[in-house]
CSV table of C-alpha atoms and ligand atoms in Angstrom, one decimal:
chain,number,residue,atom,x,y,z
A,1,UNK,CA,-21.1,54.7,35.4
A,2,UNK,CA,-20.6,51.9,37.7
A,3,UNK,CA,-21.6,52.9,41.4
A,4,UNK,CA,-19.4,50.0,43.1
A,5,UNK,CA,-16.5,50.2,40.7
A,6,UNK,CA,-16.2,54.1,41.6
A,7,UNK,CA,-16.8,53.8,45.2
A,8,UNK,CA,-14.0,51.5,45.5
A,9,UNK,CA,-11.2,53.9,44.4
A,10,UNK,CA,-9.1,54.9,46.9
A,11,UNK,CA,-8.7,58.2,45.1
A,12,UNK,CA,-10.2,61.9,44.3
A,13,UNK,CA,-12.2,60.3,41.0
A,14,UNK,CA,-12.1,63.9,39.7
A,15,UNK,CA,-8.3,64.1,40.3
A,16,UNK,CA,-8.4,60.2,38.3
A,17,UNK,CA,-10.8,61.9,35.4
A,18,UNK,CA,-8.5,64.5,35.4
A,19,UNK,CA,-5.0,62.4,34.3
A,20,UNK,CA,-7.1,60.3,32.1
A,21,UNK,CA,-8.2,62.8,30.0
A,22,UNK,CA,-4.6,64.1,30.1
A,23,UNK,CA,-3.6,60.9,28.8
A,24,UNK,CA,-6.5,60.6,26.7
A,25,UNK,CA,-6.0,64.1,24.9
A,26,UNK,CA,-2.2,63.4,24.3
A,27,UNK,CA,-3.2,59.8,22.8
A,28,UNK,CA,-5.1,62.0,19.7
A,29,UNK,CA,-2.0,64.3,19.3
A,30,UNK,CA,0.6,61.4,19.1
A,31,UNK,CA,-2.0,59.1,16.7
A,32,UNK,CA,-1.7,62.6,14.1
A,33,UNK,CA,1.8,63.3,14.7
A,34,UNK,CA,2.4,59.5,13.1
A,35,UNK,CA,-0.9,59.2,10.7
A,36,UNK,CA,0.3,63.0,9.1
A,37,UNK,CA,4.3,61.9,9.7
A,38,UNK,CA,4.0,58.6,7.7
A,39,UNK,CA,2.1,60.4,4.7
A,40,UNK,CA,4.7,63.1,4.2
A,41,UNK,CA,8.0,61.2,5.1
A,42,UNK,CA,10.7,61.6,2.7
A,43,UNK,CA,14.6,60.6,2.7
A,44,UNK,CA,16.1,56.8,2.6
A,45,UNK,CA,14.0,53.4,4.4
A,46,UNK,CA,11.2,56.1,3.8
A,47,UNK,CA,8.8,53.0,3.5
A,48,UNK,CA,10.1,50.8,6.5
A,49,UNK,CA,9.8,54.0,8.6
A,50,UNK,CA,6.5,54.7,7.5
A,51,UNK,CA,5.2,51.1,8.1
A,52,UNK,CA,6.3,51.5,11.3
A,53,UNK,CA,5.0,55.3,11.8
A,54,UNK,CA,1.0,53.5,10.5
A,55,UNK,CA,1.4,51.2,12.9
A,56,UNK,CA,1.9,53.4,15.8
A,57,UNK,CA,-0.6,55.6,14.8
A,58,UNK,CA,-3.3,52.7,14.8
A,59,UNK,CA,-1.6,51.8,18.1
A,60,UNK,CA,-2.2,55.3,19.7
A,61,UNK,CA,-5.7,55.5,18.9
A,62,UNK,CA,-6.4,52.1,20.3
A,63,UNK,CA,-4.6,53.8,23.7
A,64,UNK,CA,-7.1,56.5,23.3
A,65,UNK,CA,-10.5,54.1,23.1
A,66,UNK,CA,-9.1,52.5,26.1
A,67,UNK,CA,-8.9,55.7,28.1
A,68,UNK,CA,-12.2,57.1,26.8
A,69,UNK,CA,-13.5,53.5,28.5
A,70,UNK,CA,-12.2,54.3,31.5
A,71,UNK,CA,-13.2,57.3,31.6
A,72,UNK,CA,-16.7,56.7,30.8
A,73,UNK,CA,-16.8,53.8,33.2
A,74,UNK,CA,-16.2,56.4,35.9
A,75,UNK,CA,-18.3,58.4,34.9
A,76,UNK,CA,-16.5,60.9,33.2
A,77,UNK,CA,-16.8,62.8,29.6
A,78,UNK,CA,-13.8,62.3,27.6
A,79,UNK,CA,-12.9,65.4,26.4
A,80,UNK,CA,-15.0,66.8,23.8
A,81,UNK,CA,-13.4,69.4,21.3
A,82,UNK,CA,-10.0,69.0,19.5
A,83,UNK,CA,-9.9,72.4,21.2
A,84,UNK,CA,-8.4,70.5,24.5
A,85,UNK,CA,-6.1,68.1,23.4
A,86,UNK,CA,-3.2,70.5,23.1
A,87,UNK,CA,-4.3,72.5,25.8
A,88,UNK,CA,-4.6,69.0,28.6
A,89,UNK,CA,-1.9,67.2,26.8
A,90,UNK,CA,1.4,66.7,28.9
A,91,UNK,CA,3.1,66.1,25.8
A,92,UNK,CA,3.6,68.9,22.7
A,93,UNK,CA,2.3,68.0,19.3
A,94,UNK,CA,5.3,68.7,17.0
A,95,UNK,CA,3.8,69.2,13.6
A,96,UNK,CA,6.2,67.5,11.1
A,97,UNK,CA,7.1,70.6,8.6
A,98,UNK,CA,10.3,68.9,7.9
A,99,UNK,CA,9.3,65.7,6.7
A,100,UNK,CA,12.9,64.2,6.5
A,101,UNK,CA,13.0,60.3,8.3
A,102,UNK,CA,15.4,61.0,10.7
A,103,UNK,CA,13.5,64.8,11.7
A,104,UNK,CA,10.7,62.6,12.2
A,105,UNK,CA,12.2,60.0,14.0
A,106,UNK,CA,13.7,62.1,16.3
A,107,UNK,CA,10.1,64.4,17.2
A,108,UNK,CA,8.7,60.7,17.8
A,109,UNK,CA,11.2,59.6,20.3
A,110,UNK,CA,10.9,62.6,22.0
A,111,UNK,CA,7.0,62.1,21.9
A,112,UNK,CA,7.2,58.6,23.0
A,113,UNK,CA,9.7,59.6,25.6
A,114,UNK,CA,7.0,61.8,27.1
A,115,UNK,CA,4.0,59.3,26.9
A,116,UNK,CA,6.5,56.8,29.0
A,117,UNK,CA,7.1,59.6,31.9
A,118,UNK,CA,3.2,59.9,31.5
A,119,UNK,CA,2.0,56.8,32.2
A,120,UNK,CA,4.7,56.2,34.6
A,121,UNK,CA,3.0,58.7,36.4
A,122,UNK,CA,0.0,57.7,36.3
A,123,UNK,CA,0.8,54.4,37.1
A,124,UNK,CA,2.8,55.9,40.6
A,125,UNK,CA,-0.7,58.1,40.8
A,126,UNK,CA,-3.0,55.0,41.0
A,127,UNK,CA,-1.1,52.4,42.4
A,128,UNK,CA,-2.7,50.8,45.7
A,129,UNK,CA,-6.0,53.0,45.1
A,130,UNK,CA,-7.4,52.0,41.3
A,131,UNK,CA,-5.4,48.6,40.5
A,132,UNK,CA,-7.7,49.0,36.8
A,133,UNK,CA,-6.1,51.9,35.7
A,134,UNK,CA,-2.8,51.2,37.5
A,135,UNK,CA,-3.2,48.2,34.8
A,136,UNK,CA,-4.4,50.0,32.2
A,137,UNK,CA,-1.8,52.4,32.2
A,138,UNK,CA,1.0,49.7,32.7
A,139,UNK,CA,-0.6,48.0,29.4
A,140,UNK,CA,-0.2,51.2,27.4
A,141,UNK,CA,3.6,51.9,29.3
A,142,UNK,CA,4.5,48.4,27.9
A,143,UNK,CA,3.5,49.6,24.4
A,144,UNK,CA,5.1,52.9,24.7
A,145,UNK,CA,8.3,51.9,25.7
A,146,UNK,CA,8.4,49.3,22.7
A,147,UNK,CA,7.5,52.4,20.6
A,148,UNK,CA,10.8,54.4,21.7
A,149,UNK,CA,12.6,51.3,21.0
A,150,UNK,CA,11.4,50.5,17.7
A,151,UNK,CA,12.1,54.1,16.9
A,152,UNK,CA,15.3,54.4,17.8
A,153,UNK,CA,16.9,51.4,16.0
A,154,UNK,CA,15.4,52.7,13.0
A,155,UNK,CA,17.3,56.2,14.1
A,156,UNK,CA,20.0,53.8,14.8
A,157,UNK,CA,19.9,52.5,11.5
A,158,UNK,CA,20.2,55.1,9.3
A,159,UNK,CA,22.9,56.7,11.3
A,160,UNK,CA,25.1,53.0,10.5
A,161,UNK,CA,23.8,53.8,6.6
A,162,UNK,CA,25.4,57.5,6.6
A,163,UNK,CA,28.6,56.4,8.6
A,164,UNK,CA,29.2,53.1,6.2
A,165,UNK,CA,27.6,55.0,3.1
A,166,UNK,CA,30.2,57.6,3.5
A,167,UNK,CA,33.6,55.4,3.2
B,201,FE,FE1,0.1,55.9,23.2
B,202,FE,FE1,3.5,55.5,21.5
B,203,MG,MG1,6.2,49.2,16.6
């Protein structure tokens, strides 16, 4: 822990610790939700969608080592049991037990939706008193909101296959 970098957060640090491990715990659930999702995905561009599903995956584990740095710059323990992730996370882990793309598809937006309320939060949480995790969290908003995007032209697509397909 850095003394100077906590002492000059305008902020409750435990309040900080506390979002960040939030944020931290729901960046685990999302990374299985698209490593299990991409394994088991069945149905048509079942390849394309799971290129894309891997990459997210690697993407929300990389969010989660940059919250654990934070966190452990302030001095904080990220949290330690798979125990807490579904019991901190904002967002629901929606285990994929239909595997078909556009099931997927549609559990991801919804999760993606929720990490962009998340870190919008965060980011309205921080701003003015921790300009590093108001960054931070801006970095991983960026990346989420290209998530929901990416997702939903796939959704997009296969709903123009179906509706073309079927004339
Ligand atoms: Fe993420
Ligand atoms: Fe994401
Ligand atoms: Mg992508």
């Amino acid at each position: 822990m850095g003394t100077r970098g906590r002492e000059i957060i305008g902020m409750d640090v435990d309040k900080l610790l506390d979002l960040l491990n939030r944020a931290y715990a729901s960046e685990w659930l999302a990374y299985y939700q698209y490593w299990l999702g991409a394994k088991l995905i069945k149905g048509p561009m079942k390849d394309a969608v799971a290129a894309e599903l891997n990459l997210h995956a690697a993407e929300e584990l990389n969010h989660a080592v940059m919250l654990s740095g934070r966190i452990l710059q302030l001095g904080g323990t990220p949290v330690l049991a798979p125990e807490g992730w579904a019991k901190l996370s904002p967002c629901k882990y929606d285990a994929p037990q239909d595997p078909y793309v556009t099931v997927l598809l549609d559990q991801n937006i919804e999760g993606e939706q929720c990490a962009i309320t998340t870190y919008k939060a965060l980011m309205d949480a921080t701003k003015d008193k921790d300009m590093v995790t108001y960054n931070l969290a801006l970095a991983i908003l960026e990346q989420e909101i290209e998530h929901e995007e990416d997702l939903q032209s796939l959704r997009e697509d296969l709903d123009l296959m179906v509706v073309r397909g079927s004339k």
